[in-house]
C-alpha positions as a LaTeX table, in Angstrom:
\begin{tabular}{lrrr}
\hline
Residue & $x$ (\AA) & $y$ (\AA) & $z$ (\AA) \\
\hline
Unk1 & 43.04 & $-8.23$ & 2.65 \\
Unk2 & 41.18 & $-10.37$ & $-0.07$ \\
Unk3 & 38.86 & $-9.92$ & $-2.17$ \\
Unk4 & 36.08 & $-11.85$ & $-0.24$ \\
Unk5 & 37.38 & $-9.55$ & 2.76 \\
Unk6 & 37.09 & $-6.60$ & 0.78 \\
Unk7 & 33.61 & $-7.41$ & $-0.19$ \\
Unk8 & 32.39 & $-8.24$ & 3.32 \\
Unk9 & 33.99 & $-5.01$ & 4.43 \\
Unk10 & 31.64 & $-3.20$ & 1.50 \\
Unk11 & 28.83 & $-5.27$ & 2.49 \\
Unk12 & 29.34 & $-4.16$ & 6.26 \\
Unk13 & 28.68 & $-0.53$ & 5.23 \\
Unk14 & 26.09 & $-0.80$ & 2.26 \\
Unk15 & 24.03 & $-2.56$ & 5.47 \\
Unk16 & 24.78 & 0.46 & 7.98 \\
Unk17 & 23.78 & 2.66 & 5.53 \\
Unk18 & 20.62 & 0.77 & 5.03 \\
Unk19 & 19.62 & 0.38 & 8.02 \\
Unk20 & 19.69 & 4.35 & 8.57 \\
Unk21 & 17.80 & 5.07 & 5.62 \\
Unk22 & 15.06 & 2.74 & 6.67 \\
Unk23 & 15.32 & 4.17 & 10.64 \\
Unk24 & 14.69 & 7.76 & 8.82 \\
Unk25 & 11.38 & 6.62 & 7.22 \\
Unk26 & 10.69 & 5.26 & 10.42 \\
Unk27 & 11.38 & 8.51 & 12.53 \\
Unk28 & 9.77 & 10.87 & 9.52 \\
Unk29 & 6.54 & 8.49 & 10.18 \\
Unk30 & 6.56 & 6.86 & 13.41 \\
Unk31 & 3.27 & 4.92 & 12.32 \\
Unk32 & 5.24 & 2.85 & 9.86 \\
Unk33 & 5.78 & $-0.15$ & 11.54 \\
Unk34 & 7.58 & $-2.26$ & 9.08 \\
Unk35 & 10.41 & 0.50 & 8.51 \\
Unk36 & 11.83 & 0.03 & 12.07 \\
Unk37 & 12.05 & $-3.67$ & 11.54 \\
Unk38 & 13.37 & $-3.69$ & 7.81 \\
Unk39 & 16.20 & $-1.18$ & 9.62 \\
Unk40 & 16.59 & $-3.83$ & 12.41 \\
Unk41 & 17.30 & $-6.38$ & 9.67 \\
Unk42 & 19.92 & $-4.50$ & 7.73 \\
Unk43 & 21.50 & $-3.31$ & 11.70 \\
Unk44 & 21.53 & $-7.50$ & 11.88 \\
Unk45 & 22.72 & $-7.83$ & 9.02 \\
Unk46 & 26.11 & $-5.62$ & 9.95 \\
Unk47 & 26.34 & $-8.03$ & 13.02 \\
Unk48 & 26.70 & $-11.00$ & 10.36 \\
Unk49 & 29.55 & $-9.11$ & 8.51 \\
Unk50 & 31.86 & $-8.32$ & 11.30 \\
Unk51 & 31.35 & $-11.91$ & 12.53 \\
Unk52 & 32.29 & $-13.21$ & 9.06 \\
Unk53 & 34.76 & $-10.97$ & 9.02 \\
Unk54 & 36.03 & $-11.58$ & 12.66 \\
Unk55 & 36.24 & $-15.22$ & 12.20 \\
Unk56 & 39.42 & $-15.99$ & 11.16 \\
Unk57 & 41.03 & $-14.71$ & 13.98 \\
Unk58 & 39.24 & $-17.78$ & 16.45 \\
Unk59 & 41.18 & $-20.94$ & 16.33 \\
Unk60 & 37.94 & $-22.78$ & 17.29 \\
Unk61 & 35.47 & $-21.29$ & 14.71 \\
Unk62 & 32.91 & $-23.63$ & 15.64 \\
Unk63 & 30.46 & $-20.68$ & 17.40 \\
Unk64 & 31.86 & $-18.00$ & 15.89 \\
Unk65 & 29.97 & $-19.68$ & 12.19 \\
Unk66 & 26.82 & $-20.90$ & 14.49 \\
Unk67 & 26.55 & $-17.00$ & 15.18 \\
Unk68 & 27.10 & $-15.77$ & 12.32 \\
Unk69 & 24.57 & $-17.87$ & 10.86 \\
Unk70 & 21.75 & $-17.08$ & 13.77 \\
Unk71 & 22.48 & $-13.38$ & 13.50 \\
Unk72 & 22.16 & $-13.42$ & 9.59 \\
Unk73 & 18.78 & $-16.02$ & 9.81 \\
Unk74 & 17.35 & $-13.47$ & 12.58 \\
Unk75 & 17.69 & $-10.66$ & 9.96 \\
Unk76 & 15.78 & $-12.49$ & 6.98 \\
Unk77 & 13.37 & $-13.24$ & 10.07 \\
Unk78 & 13.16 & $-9.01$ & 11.14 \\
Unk79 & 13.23 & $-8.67$ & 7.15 \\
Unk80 & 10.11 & $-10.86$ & 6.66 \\
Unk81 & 8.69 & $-9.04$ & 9.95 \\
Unk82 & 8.76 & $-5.49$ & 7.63 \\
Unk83 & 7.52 & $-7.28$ & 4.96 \\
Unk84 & 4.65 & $-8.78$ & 7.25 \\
Unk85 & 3.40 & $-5.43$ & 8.74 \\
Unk86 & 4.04 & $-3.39$ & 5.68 \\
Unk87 & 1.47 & $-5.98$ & 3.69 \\
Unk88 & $-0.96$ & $-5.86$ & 6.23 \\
Unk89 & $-0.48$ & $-9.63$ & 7.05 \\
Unk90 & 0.04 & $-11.18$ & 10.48 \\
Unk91 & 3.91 & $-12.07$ & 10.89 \\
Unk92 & 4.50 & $-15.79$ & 11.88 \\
Unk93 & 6.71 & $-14.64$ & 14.70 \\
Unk94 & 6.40 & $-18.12$ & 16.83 \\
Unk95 & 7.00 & $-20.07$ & 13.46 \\
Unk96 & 9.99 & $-17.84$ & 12.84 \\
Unk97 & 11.57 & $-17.93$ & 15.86 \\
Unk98 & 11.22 & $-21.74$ & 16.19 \\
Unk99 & 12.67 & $-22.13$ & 13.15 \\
Unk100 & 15.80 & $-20.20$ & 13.89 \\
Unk101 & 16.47 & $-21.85$ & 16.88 \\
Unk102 & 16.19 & $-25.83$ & 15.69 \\
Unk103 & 18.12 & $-24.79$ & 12.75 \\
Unk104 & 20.67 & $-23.06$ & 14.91 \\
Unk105 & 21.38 & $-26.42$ & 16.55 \\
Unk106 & 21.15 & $-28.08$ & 13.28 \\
Unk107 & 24.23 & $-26.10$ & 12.11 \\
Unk108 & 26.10 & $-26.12$ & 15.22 \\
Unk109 & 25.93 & $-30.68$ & 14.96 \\
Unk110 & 26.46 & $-30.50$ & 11.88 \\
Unk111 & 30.02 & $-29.07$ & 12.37 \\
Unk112 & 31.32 & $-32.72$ & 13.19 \\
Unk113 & 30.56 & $-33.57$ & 9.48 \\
Unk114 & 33.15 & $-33.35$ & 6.85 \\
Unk115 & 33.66 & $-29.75$ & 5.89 \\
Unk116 & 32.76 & $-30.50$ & 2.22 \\
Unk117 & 29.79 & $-32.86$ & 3.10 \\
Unk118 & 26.99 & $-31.36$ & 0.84 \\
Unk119 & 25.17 & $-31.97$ & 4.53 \\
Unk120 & 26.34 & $-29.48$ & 6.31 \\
Unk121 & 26.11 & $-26.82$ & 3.17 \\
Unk122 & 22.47 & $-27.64$ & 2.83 \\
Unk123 & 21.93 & $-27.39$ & 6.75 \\
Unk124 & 23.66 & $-23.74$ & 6.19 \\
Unk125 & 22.34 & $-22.53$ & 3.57 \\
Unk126 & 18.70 & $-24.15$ & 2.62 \\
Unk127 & 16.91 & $-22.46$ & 5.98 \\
Unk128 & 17.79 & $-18.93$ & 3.92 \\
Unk129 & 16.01 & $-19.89$ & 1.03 \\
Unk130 & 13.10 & $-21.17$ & 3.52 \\
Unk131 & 13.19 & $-17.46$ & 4.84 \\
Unk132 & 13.08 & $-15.59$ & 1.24 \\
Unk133 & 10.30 & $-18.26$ & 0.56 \\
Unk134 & 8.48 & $-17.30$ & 3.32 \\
Unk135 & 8.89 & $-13.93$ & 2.32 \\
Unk136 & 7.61 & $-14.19$ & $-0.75$ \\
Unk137 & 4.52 & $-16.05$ & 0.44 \\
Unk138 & 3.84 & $-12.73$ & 2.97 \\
Unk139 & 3.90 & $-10.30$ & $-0.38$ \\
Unk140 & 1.78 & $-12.50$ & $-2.57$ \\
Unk141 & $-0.30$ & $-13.34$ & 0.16 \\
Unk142 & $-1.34$ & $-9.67$ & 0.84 \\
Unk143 & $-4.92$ & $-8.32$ & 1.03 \\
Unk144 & $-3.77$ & $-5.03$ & $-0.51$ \\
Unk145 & $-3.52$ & $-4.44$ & $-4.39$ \\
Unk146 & $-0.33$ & $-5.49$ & $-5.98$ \\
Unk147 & 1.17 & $-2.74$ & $-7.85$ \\
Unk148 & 4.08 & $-3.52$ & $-10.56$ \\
Unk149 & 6.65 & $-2.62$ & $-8.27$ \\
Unk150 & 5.32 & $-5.11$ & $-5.37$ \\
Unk151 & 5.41 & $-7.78$ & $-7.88$ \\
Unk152 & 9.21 & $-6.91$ & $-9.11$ \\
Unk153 & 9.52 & $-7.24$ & $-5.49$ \\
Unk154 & 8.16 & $-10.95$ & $-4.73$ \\
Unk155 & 10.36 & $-11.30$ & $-8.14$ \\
Unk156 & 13.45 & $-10.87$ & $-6.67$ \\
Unk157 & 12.47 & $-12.71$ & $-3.50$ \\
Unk158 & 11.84 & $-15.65$ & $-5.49$ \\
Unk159 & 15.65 & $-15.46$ & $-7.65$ \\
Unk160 & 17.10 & $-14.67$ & $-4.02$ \\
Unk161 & 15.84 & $-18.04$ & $-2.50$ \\
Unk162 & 16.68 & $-20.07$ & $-5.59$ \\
Unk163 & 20.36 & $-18.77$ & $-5.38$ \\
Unk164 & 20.55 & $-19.75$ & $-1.42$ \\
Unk165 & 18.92 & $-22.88$ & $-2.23$ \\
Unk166 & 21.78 & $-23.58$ & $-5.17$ \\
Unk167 & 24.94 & $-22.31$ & $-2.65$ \\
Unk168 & 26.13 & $-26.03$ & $-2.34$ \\
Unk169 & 26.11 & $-26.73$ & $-5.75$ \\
Unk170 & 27.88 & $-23.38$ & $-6.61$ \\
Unk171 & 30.65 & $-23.98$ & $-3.91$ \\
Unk172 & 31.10 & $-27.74$ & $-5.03$ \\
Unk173 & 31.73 & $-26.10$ & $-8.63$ \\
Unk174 & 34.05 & $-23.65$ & $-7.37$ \\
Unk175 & 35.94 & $-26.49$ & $-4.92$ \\
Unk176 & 34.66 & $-25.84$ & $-2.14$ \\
Unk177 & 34.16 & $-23.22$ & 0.57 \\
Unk178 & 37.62 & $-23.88$ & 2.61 \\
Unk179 & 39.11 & $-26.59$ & 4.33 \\
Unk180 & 38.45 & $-24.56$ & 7.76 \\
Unk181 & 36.44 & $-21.48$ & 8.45 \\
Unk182 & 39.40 & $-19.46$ & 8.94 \\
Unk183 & 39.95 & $-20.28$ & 5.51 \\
Unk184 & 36.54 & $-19.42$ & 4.20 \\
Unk185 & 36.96 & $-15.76$ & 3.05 \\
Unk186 & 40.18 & $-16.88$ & 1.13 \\
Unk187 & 38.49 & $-19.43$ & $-1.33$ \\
Unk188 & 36.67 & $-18.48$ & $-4.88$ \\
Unk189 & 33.22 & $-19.36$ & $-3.42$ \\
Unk190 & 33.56 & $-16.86$ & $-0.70$ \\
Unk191 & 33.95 & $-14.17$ & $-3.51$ \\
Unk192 & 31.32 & $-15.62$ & $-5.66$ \\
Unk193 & 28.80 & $-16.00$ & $-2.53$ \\
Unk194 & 29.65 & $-12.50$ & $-0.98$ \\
Unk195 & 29.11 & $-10.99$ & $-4.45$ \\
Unk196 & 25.60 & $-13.18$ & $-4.85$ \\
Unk197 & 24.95 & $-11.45$ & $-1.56$ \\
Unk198 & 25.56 & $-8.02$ & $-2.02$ \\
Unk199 & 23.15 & $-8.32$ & $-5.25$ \\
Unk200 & 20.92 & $-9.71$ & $-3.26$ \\
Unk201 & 20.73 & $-7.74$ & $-0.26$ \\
Unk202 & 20.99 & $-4.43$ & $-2.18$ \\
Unk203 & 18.29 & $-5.24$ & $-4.92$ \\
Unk204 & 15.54 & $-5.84$ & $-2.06$ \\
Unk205 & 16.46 & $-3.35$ & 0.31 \\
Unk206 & 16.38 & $-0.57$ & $-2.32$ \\
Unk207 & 12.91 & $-2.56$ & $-3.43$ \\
Unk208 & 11.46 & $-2.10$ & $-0.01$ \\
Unk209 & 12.82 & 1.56 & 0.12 \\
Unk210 & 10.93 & 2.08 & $-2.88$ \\
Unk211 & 8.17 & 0.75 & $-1.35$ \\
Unk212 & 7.84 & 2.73 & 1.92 \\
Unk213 & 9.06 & 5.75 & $-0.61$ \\
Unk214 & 5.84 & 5.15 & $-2.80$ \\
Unk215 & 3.56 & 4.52 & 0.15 \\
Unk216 & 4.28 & 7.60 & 2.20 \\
Unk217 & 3.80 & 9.41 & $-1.26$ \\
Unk218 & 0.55 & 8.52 & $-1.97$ \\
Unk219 & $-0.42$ & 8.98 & 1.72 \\
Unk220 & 1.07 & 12.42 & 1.14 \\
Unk221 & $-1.14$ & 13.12 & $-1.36$ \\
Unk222 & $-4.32$ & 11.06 & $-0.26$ \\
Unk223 & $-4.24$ & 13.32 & 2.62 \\
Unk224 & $-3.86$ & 16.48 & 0.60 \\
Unk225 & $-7.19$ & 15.34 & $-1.70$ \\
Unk226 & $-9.29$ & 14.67 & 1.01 \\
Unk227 & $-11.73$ & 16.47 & 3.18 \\
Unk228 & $-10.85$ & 16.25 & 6.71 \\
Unk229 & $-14.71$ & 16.87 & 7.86 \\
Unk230 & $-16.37$ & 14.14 & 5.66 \\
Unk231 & $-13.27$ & 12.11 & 4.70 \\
Unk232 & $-14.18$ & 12.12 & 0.82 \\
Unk233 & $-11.98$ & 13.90 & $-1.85$ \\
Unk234 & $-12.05$ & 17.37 & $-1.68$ \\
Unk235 & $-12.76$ & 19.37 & $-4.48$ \\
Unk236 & $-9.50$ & 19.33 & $-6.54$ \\
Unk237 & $-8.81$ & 15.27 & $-5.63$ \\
Unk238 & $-12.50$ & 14.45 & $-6.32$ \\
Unk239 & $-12.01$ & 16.20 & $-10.09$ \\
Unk240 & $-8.85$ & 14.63 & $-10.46$ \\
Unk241 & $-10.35$ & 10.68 & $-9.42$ \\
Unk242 & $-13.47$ & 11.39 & $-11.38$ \\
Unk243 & $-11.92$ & 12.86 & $-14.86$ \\
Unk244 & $-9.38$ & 9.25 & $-14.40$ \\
Unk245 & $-13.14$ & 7.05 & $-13.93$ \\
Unk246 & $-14.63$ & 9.17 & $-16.41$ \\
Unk247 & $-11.78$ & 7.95 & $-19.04$ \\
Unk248 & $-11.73$ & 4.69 & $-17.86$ \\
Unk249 & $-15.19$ & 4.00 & $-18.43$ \\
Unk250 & $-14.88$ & 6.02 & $-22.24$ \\
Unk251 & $-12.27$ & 3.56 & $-23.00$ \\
Unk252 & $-14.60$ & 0.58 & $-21.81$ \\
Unk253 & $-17.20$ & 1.69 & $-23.75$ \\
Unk254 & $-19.57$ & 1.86 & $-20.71$ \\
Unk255 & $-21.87$ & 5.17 & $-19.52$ \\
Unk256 & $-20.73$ & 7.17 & $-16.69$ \\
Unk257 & $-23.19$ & 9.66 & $-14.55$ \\
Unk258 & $-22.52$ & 12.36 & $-12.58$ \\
Unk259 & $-24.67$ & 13.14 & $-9.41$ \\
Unk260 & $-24.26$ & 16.51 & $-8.02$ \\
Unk261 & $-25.98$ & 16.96 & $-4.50$ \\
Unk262 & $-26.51$ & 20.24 & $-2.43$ \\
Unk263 & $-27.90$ & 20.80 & 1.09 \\
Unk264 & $-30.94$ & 22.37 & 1.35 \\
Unk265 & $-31.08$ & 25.38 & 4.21 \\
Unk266 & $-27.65$ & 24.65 & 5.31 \\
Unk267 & $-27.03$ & 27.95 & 6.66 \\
Unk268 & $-30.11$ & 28.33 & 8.22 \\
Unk269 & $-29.18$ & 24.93 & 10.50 \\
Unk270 & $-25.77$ & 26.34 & 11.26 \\
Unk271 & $-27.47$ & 29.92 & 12.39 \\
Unk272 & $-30.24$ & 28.14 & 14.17 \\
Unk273 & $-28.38$ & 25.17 & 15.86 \\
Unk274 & $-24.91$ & 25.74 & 15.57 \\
Unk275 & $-21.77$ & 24.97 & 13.53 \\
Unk276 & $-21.11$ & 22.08 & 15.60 \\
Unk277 & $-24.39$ & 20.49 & 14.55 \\
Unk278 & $-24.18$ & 21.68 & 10.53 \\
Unk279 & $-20.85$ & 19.83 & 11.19 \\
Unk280 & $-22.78$ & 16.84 & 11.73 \\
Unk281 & $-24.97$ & 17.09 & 9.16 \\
Unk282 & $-22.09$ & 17.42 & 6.48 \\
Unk283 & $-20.55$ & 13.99 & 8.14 \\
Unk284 & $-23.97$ & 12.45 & 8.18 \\
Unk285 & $-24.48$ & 13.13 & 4.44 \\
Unk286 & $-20.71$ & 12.13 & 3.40 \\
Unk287 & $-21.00$ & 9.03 & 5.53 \\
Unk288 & $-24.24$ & 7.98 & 3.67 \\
Unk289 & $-22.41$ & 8.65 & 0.50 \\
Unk290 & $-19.87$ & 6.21 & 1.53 \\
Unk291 & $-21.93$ & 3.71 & 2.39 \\
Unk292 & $-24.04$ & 3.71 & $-1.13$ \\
Unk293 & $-20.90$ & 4.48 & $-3.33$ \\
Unk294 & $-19.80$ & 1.27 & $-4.46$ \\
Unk295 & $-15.84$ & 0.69 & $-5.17$ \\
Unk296 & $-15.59$ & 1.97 & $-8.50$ \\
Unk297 & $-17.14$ & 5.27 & $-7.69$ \\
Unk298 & $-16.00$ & 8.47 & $-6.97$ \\
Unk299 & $-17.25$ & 10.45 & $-3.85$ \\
Unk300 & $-16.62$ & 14.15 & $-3.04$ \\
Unk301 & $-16.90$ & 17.57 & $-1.40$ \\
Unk302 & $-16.74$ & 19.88 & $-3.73$ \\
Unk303 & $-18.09$ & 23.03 & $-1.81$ \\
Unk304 & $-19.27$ & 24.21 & 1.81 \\
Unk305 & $-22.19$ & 21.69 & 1.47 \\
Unk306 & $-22.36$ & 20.55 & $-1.88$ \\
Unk307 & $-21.14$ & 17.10 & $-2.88$ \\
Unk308 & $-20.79$ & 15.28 & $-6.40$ \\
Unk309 & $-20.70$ & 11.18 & $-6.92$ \\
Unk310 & $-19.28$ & 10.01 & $-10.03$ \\
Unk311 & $-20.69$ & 6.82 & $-11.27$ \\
Unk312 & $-19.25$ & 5.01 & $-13.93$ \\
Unk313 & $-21.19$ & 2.06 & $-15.80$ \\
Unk314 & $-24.63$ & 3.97 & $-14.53$ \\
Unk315 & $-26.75$ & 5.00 & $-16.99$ \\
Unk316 & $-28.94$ & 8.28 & $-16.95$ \\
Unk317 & $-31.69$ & 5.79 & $-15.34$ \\
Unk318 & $-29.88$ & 4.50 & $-12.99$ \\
Unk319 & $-28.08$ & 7.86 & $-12.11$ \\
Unk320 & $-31.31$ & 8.96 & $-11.49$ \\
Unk321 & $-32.78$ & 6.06 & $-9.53$ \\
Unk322 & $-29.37$ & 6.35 & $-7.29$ \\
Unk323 & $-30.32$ & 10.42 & $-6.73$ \\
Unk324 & $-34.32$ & 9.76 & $-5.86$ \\
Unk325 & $-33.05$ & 7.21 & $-2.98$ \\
Unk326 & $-29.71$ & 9.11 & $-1.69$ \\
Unk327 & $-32.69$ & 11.91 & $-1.86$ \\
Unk328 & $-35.48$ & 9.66 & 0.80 \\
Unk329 & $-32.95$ & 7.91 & 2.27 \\
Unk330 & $-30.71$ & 11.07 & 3.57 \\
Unk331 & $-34.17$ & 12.77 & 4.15 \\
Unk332 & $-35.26$ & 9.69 & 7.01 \\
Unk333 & $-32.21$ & 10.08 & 8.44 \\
Unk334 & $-31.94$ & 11.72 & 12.34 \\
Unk335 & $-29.37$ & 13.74 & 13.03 \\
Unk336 & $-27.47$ & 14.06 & 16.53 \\
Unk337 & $-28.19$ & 17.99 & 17.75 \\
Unk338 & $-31.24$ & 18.48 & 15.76 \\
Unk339 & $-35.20$ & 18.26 & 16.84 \\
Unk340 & $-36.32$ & 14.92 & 16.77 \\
Unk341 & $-38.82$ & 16.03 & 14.53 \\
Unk342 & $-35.91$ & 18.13 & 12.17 \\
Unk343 & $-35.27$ & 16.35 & 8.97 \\
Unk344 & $-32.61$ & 17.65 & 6.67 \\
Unk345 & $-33.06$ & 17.40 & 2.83 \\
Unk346 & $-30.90$ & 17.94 & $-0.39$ \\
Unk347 & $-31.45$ & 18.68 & $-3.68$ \\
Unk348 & $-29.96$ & 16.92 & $-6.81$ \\
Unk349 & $-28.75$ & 17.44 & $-10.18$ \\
Unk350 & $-27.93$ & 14.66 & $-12.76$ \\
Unk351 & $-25.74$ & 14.52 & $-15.69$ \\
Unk352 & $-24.67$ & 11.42 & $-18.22$ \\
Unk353 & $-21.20$ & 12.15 & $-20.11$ \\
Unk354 & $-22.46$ & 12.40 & $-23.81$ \\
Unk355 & $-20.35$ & 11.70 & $-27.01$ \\
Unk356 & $-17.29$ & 14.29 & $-27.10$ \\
Unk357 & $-17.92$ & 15.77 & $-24.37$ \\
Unk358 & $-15.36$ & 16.44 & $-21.04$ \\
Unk359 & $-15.70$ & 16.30 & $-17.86$ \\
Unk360 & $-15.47$ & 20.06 & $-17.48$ \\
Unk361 & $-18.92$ & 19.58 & $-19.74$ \\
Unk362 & $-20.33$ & 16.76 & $-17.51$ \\
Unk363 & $-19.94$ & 18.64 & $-14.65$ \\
Unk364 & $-21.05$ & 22.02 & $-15.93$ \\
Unk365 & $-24.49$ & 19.85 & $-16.90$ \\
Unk366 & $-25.11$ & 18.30 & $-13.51$ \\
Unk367 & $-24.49$ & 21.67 & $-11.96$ \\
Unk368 & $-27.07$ & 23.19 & $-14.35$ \\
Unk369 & $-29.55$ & 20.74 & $-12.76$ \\
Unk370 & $-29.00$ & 21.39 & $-9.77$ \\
Unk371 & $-29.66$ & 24.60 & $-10.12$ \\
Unk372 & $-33.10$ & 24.16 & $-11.20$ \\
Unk373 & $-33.51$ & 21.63 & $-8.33$ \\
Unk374 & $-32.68$ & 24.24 & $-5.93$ \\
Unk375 & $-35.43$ & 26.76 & $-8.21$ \\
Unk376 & $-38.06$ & 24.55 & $-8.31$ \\
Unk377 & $-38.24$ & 23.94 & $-4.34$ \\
Unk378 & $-35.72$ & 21.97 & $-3.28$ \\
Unk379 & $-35.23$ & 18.35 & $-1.86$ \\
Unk380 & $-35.94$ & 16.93 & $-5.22$ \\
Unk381 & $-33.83$ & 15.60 & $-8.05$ \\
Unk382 & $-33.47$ & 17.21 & $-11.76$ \\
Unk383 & $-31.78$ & 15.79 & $-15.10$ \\
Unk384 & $-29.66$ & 17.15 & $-17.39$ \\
Unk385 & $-30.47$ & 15.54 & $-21.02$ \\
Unk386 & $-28.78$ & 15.89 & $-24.19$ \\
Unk387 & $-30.01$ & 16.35 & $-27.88$ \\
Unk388 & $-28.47$ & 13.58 & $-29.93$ \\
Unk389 & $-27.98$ & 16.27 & $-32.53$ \\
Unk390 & $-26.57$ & 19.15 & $-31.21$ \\
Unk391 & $-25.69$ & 18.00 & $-27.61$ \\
Unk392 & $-28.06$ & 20.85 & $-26.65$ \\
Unk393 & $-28.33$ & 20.60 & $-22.51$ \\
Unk394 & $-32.29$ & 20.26 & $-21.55$ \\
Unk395 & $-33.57$ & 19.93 & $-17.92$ \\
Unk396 & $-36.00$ & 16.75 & $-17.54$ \\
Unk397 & $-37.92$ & 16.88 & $-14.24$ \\
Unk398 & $-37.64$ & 14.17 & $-11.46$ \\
Unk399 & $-39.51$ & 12.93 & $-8.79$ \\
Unk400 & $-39.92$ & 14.82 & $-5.41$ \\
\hline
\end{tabular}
């Protein structure tokens, strides 16, 4: 056995063991889409091997290396598929498919040409750069932010299509890839091009494991930070978001508000009307919250029916402003279950993050408020202000 053989062998494996890790994210989380077809690619991808590794033994090795180059095009093709659904963009399956099959009969005419005809290289191995190209177009073209490891990932996409795209060149270096087929795995290029390939191969598969990895982690614990009832952050995930806003607006330089919000009568709607219908008042509340919380803010429930909005780049003013119309708004608002004539109200406390303070402060402020919200009647809105000097917490009324 040579070394090209030895390497194909290796690569034969590294791809069956690929493929399984990827059909275990798949079966772990049957939602993800993308894993079952990056685990068909790499199960493709063994079908190239043997065939590379079978050829030899054909004395006509004329669709034996047609094959072997479908099989191996139709994994970049499942490959870019994963890619496709993982990014959240449409696959080009018709484009794909076409592809594969006029290049298919491209490298099956091109078979009459001279075995070292740069020609018939090009025909072999340009359509797998083409692939990795498209590939990288899918990632760069997604809607969904780009962390550092998605861009090491269109990275290597990129250096794996340039190095398909410069196969001719590096076999017309090395002398050639065989005078036959049969004598392919026995020349240098075969060792230099299975080697290029295992790099390859490996590099992005453990990429895209690391992707599905970091994705079903952050689902993981998205899912543990959020409320199932009104789909914001629960209480420890909505202090853990706001304290990161709260420090990203400090190191901007830019005011951050807290708005603390509290149901007014809850308990007397679920004892009156029934759980199912304070249910719906807790959804109707956290949906308007979603609605008026732009991007950048932070949205929570913190308790039974209390609920905080963190607000970064909003002044005391403007915190305010935001509470007095969250505070009409939520107060026109019907609710399914309830008398047509039943209005629900909340009360509000506001809080702006003052010079050396934390958030443990900011919050302890807006809470404060709240509390004389609740004190002085309900369904209105207090403020928390701060002496310049002494950062001494006052109560400034609000409207309503």
């Amino acid at each position: 056995m040579g070394s090209a053989d030895f390497i194909l062998m290796i690569n034969l494996l590294v791809a069956g063991l690929l493929s399984a890790a990827f059909m275990a994210i798949a079966v772990h989380d049957s939602g993800r889409v993308s894993a079952r077809w990056l685990a068909f690619s790499y199960l493709l991808g063994m079908a190239y091997f043997a065939i590379e590794f079978s050829i030899p033994a054909f004395a006509d090795a004329r669709l034996p290396v047609v094959a072997a180059f479908a099989v191996f095009l139709g994994a970049t093709i499942a490959f870019n598929g994963g890619l496709a659904y993982k990014y959240g963009v449409r696959p080009p399956w018709a484009t794909m498919l076409c592809f594969l099959v006029v290049t298919s009969v491209a490298v099956y005419l091109v078979q009459d040409l001279p075995r070292h005809s740069l020609t018939r290289m090009m025909a072999y191995q340009l359509p797998y750069a083409a692939m990795q190209f498209v590939a990288l177009g899918i990632v760069l073209s997604s809607r969904q932010r780009l962390a550092r490891l998605d861009h090491v990932l269109a990275l290597v996409l990129g250096a794996s299509a340039v190095q398909f795209a410069s196969k001719p060149l590096i076999a017309g270096a090395l002398g050639g890839w065989g005078a036959n087929p049969q004598a392919y795995v026995q020349t240098s290029y075969a060792l230099v091009s299975q080697s290029l390939g295992t790099v390859f191969g490996l590099a992005l598969a453990l990429l895209a494991l690391a992707v599905l990895v970091r994705d079903a982690l952050n689902d993981a614990t998205a899912k543990s930070e959020t409320d199932a009832l009104s789909r914001l952050f629960n209480r420890g995930g909505f202090e853990r978001h706001a304290d990161l806003a709260m420090r990203d607006a400090v190191r901007r330089g830019v005011p951050v508000a807290l708005v603390i919000a509290d149901l007014d009568y809850f308990k007397s709607i679920n004892d009156s009307y029934g759980h199912a219908c304070g249910d719906r008042v807790i959804e109707t509340f956290a949906g308007f919250l979603r609605e008026a919380a732009a991007e950048h803010h932070v949205a929570g429930r913190i308790g039974g029916e209390e609920f905080a909005i963190i607000l970064p780049g909003t002044n005391l003013a403007a915190a305010r402003l935001f509470a007095e119309g969250a505070r009409n708004a939520f107060g026109a608002l019907p609710i399914d279950g309830l008398p047509a004539d039943h209005r629900c109200s909340a009360s509000f406390g506001v809080a702006e993050l003052a010079d050396d303070e934390g958030f443990a402060d900011l919050l302890r402020r807006a809470d404060a408020a709240l509390y004389h919200a609740k004190n002085a009647g309900r369904d209105c809105v207090r403020v928390s202000g701060v002496s310049a000097r002494r950062h001494t917490p006052a109560i400034l009324n609000g409207k309503g």
